[in-house]
mmCIF file of N, CA, C and O in Angstrom:
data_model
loop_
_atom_site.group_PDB
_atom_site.id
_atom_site.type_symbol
_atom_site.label_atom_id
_atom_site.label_comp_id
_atom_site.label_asym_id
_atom_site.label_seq_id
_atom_site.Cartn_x
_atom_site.Cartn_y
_atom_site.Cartn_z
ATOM 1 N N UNK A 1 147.861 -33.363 156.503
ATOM 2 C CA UNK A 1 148.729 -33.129 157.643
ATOM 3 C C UNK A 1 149.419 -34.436 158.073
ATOM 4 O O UNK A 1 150.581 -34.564 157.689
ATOM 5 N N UNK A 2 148.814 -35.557 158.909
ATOM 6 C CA UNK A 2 148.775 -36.681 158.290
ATOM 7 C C UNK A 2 149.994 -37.547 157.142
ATOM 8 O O UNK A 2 150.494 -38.618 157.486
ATOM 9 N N UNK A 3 150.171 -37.205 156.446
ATOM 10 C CA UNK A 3 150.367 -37.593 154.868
ATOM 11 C C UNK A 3 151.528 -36.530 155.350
ATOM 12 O O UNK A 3 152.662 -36.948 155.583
ATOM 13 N N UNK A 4 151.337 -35.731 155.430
ATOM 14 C CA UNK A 4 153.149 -34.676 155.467
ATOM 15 C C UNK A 4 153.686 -35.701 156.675
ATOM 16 O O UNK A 4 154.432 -36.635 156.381
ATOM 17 N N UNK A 5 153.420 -35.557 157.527
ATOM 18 C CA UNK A 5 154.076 -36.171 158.700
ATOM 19 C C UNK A 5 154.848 -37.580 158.501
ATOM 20 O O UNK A 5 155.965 -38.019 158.774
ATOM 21 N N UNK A 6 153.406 -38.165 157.745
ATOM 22 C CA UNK A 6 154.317 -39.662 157.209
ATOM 23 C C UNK A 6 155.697 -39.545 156.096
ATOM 24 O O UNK A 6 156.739 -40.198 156.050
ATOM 25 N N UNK A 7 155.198 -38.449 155.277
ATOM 26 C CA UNK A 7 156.318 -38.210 154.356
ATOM 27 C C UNK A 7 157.445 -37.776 154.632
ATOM 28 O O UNK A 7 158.406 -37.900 153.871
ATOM 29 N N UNK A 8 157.489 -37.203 155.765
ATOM 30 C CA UNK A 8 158.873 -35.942 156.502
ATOM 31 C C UNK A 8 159.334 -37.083 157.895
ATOM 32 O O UNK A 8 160.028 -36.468 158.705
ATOM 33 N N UNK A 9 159.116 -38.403 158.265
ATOM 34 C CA UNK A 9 159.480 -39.268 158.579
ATOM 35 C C UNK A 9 160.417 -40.389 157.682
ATOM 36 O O UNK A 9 161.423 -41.086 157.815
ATOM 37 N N UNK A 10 159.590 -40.130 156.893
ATOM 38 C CA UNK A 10 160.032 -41.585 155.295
ATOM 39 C C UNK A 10 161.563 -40.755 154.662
ATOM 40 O O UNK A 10 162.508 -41.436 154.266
ATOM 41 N N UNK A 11 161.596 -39.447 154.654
ATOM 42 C CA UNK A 11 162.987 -38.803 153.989
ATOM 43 C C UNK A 11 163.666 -38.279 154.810
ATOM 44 O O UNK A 11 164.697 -37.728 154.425
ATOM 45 N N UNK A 12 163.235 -38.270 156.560
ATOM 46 C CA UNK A 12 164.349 -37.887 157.448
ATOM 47 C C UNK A 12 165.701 -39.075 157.139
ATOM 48 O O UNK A 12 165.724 -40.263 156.817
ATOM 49 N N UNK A 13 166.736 -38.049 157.429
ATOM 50 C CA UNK A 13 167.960 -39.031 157.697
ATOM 51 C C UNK A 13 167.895 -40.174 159.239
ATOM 52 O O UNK A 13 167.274 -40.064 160.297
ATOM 53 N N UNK A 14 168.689 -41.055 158.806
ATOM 54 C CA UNK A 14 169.094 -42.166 159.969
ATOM 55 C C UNK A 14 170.205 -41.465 160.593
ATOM 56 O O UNK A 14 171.105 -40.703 160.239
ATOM 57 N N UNK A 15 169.864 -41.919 161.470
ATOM 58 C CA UNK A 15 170.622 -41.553 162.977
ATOM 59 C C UNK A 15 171.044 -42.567 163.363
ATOM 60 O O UNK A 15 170.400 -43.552 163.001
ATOM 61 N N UNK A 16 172.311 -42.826 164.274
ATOM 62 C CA UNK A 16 172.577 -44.102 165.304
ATOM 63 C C UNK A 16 172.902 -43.475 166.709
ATOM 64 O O UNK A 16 173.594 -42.550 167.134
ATOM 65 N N UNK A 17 172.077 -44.418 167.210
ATOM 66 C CA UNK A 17 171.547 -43.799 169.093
ATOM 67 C C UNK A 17 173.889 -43.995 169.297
ATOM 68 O O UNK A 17 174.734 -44.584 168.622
ATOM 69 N N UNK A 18 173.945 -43.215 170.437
ATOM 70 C CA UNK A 18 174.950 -43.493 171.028
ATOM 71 C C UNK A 18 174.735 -44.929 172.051
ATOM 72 O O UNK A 18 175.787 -45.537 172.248
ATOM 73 N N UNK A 19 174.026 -45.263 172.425
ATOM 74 C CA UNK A 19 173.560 -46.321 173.030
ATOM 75 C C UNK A 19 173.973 -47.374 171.942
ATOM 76 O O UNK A 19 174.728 -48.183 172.483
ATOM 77 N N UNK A 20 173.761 -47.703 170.526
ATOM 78 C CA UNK A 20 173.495 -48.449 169.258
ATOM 79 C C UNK A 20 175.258 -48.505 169.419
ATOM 80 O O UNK A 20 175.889 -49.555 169.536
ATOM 81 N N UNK A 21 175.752 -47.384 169.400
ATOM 82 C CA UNK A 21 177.361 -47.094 169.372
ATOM 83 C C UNK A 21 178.079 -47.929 170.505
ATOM 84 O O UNK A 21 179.139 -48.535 170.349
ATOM 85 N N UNK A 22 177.512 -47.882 171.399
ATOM 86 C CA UNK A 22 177.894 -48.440 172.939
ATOM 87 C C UNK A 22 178.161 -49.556 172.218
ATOM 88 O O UNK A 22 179.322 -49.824 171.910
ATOM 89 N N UNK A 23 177.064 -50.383 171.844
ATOM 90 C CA UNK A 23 177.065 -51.768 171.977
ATOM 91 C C UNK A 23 177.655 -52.477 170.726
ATOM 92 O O UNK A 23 177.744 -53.678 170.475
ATOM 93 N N UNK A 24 177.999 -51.483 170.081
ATOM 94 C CA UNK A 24 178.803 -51.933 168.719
ATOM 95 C C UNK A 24 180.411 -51.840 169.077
ATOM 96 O O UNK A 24 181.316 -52.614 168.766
ATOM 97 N N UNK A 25 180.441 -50.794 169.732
ATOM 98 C CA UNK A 25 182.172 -50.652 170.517
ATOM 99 C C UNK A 25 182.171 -52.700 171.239
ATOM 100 O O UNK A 25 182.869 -53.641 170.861
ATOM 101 N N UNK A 26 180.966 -52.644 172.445
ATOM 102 C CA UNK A 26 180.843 -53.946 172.939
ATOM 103 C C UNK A 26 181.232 -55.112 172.216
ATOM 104 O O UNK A 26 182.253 -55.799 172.241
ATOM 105 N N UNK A 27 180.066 -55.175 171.502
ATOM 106 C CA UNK A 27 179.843 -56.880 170.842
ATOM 107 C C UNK A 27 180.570 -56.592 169.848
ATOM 108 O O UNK A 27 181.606 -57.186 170.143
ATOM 109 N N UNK A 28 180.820 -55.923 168.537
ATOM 110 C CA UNK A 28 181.412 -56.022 167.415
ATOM 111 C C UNK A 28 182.974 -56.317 167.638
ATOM 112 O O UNK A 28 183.637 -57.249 167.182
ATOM 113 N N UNK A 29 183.386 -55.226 168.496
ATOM 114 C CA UNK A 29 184.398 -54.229 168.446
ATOM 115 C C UNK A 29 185.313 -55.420 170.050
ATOM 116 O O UNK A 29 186.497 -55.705 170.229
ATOM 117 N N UNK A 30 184.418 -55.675 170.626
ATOM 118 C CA UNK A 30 184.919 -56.694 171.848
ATOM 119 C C UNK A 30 185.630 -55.703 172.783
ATOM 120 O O UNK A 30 186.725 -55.901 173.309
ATOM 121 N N UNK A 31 184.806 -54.531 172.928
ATOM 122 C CA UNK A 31 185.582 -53.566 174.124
ATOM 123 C C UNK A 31 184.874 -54.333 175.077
ATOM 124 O O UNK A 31 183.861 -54.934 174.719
ATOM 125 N N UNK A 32 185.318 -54.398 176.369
ATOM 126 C CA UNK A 32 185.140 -54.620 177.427
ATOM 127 C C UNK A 32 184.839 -53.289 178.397
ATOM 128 O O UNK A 32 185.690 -52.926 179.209
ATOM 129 N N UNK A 33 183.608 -52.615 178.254
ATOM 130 C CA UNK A 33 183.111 -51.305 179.084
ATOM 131 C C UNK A 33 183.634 -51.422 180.316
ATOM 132 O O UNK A 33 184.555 -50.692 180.683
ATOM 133 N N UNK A 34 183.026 -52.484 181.190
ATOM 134 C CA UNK A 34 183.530 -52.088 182.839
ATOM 135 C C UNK A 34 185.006 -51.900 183.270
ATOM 136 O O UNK A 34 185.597 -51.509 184.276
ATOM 137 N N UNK A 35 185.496 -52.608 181.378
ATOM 138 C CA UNK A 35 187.499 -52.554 182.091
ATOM 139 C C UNK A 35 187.693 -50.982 181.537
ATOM 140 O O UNK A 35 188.686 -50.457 182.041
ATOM 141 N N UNK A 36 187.081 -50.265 180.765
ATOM 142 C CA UNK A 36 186.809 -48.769 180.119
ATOM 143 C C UNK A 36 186.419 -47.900 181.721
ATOM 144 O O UNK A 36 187.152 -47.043 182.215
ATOM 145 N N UNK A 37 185.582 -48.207 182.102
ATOM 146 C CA UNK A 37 185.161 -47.762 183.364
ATOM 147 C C UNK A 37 186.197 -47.916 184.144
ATOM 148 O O UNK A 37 186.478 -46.725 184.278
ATOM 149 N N UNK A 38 187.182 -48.616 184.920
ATOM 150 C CA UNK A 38 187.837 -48.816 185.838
ATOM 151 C C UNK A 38 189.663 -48.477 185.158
ATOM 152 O O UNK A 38 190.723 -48.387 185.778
ATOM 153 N N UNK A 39 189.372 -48.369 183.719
ATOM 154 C CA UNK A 39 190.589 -47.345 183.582
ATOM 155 C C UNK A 39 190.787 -45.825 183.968
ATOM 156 O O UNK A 39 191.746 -45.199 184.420
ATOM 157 N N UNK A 40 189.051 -45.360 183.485
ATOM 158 C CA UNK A 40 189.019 -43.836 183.884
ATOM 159 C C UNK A 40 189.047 -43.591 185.344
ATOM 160 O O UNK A 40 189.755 -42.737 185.877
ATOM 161 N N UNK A 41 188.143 -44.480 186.028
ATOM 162 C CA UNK A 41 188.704 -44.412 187.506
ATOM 163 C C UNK A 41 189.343 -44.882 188.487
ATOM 164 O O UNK A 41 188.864 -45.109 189.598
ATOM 165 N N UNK A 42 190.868 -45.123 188.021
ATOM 166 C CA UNK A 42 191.512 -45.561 188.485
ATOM 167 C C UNK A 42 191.382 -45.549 190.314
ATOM 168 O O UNK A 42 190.313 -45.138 190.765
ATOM 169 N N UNK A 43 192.228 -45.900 191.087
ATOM 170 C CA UNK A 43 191.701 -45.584 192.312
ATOM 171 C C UNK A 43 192.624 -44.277 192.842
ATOM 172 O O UNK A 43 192.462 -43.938 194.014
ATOM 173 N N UNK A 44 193.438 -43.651 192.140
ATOM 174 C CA UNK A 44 194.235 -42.853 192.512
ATOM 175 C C UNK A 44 193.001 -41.378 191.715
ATOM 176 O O UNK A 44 192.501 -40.492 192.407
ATOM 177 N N UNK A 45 192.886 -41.458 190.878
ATOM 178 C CA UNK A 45 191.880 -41.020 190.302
ATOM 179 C C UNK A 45 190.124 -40.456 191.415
ATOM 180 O O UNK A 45 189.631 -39.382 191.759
ATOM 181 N N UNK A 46 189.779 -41.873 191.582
ATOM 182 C CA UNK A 46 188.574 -41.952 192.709
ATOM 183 C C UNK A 46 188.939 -41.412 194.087
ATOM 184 O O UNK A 46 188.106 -40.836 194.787
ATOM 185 N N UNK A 47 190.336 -41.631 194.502
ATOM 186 C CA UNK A 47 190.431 -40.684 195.953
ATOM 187 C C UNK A 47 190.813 -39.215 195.820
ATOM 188 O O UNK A 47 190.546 -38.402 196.706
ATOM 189 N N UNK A 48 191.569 -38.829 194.469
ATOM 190 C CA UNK A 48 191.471 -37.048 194.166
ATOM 191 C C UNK A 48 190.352 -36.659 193.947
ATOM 192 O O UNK A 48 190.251 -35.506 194.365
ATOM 193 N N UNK A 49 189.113 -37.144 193.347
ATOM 194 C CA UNK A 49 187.791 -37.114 193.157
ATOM 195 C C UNK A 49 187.069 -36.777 193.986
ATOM 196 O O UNK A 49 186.175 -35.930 193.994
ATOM 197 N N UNK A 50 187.808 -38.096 195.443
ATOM 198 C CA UNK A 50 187.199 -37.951 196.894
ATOM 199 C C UNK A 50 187.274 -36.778 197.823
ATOM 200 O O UNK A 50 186.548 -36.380 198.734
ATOM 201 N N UNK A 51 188.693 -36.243 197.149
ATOM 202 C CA UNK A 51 188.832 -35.329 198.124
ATOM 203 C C UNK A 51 188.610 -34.068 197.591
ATOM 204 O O UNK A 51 188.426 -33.031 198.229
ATOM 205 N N UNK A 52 188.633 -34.197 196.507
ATOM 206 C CA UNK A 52 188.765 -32.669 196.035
ATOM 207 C C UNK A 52 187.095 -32.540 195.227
ATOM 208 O O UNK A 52 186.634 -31.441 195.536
ATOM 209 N N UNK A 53 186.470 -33.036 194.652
ATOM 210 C CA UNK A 53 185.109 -32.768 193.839
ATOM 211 C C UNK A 53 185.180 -33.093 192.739
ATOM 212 O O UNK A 53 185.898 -34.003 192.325
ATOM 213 N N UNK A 54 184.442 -32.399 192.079
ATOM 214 C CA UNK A 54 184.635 -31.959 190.931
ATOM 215 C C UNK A 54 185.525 -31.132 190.253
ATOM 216 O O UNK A 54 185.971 -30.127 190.808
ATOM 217 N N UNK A 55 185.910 -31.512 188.843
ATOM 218 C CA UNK A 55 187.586 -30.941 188.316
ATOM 219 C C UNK A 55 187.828 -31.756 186.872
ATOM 220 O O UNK A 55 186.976 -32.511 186.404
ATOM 221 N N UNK A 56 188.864 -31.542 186.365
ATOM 222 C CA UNK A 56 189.214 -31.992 185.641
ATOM 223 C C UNK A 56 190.817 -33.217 186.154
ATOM 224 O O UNK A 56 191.711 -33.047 186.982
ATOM 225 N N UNK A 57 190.654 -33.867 185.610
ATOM 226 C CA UNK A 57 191.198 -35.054 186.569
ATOM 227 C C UNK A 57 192.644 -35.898 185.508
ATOM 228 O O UNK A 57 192.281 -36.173 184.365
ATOM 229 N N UNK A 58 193.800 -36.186 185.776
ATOM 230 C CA UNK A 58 194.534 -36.685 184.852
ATOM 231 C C UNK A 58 194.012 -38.218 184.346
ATOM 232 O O UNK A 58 193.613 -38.873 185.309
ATOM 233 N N UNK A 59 193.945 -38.768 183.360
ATOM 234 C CA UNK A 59 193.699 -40.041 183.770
ATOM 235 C C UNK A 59 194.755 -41.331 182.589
ATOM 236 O O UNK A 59 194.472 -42.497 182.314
ATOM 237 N N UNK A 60 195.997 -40.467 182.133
ATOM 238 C CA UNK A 60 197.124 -41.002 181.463
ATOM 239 C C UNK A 60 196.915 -40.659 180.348
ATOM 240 O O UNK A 60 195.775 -40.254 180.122
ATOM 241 N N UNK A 61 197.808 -40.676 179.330
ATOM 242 C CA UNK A 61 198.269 -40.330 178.005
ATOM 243 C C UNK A 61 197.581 -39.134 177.438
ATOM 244 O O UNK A 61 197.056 -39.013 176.331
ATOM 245 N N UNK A 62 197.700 -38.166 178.534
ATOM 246 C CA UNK A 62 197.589 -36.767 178.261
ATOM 247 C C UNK A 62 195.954 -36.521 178.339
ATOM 248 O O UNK A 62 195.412 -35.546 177.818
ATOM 249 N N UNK A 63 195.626 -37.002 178.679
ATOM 250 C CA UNK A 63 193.925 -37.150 178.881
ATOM 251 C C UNK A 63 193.480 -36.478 179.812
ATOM 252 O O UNK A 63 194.474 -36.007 180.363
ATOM 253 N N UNK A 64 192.297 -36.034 180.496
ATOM 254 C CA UNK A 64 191.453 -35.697 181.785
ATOM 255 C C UNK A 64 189.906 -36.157 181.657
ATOM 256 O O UNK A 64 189.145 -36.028 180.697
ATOM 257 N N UNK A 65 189.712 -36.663 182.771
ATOM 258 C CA UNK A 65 188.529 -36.909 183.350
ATOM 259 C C UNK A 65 187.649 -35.905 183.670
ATOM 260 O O UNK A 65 188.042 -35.363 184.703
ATOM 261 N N UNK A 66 186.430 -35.310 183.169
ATOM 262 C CA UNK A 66 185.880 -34.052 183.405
ATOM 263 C C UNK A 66 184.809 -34.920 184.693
ATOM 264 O O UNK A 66 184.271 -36.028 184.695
ATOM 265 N N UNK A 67 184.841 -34.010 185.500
ATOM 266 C CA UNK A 67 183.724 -34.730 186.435
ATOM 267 C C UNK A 67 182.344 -33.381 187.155
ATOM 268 O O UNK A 67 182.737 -32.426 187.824
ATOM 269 N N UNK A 68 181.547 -33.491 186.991
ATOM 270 C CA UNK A 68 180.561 -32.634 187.809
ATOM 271 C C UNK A 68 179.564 -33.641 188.458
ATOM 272 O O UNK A 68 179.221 -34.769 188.103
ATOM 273 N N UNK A 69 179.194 -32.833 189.571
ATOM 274 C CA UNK A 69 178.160 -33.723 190.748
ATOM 275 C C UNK A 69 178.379 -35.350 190.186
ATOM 276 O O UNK A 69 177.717 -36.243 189.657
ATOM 277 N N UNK A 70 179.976 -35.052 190.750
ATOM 278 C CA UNK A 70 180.421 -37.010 190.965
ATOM 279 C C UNK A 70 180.122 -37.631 190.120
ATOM 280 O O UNK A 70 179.550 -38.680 190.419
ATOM 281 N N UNK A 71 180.355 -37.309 188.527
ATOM 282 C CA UNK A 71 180.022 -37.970 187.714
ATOM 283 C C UNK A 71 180.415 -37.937 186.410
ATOM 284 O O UNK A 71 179.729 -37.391 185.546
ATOM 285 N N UNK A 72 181.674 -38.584 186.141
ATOM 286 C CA UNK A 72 182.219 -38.249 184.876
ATOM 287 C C UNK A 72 181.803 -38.091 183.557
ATOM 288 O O UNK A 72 181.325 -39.027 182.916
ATOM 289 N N UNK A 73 181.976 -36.779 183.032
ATOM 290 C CA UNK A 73 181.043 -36.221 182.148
ATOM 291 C C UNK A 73 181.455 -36.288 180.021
ATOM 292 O O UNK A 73 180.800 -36.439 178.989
ATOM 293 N N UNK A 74 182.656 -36.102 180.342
ATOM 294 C CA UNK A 74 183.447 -36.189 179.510
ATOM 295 C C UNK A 74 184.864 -36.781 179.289
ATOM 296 O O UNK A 74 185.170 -37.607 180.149
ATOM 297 N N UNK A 75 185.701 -36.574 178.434
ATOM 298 C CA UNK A 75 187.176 -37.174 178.379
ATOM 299 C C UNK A 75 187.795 -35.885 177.451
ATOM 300 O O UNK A 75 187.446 -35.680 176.288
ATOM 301 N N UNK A 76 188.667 -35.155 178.109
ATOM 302 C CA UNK A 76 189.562 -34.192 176.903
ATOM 303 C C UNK A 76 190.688 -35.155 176.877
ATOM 304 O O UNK A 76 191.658 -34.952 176.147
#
């Protein structure tokens, strides 16, 4: 049992965490996240947010901001 477990570990495929992805966009790639962050919420963005909730939100070049319980969830 044992011995299967180790074996069905040893021939699973590799995976890369989205986290692993984060930081390769970061350091490799030299994105700058918090300027990523403060594009999606612009402040025109953060006061329709404010006033209205949750929604789907414009956030330029044909894009939207998906947001639920104040918290942007996605990007279409």
């Amino acid at each position: 049992s044992i011995k299967k477990q180790i074996q069905d570990l040893l021939e699973s495929e590799l995976t890369v965490s989205e986290h692993a992805i984060l930081r390769y966009f970061e350091r490799v790639l030299g994105f700058n996240l918090d300027d990523i962050k403060k594009e999606i919420l612009s402040d025109n963005t953060v006061n329709q947010i404010k006033l209205l909730g949750g929604g789907k939100y414009p956030i330029g070049n044909g894009h939207r901001a998906v947001v639920v319980c104040n918290t942007v969830v996605t990007i279409e």
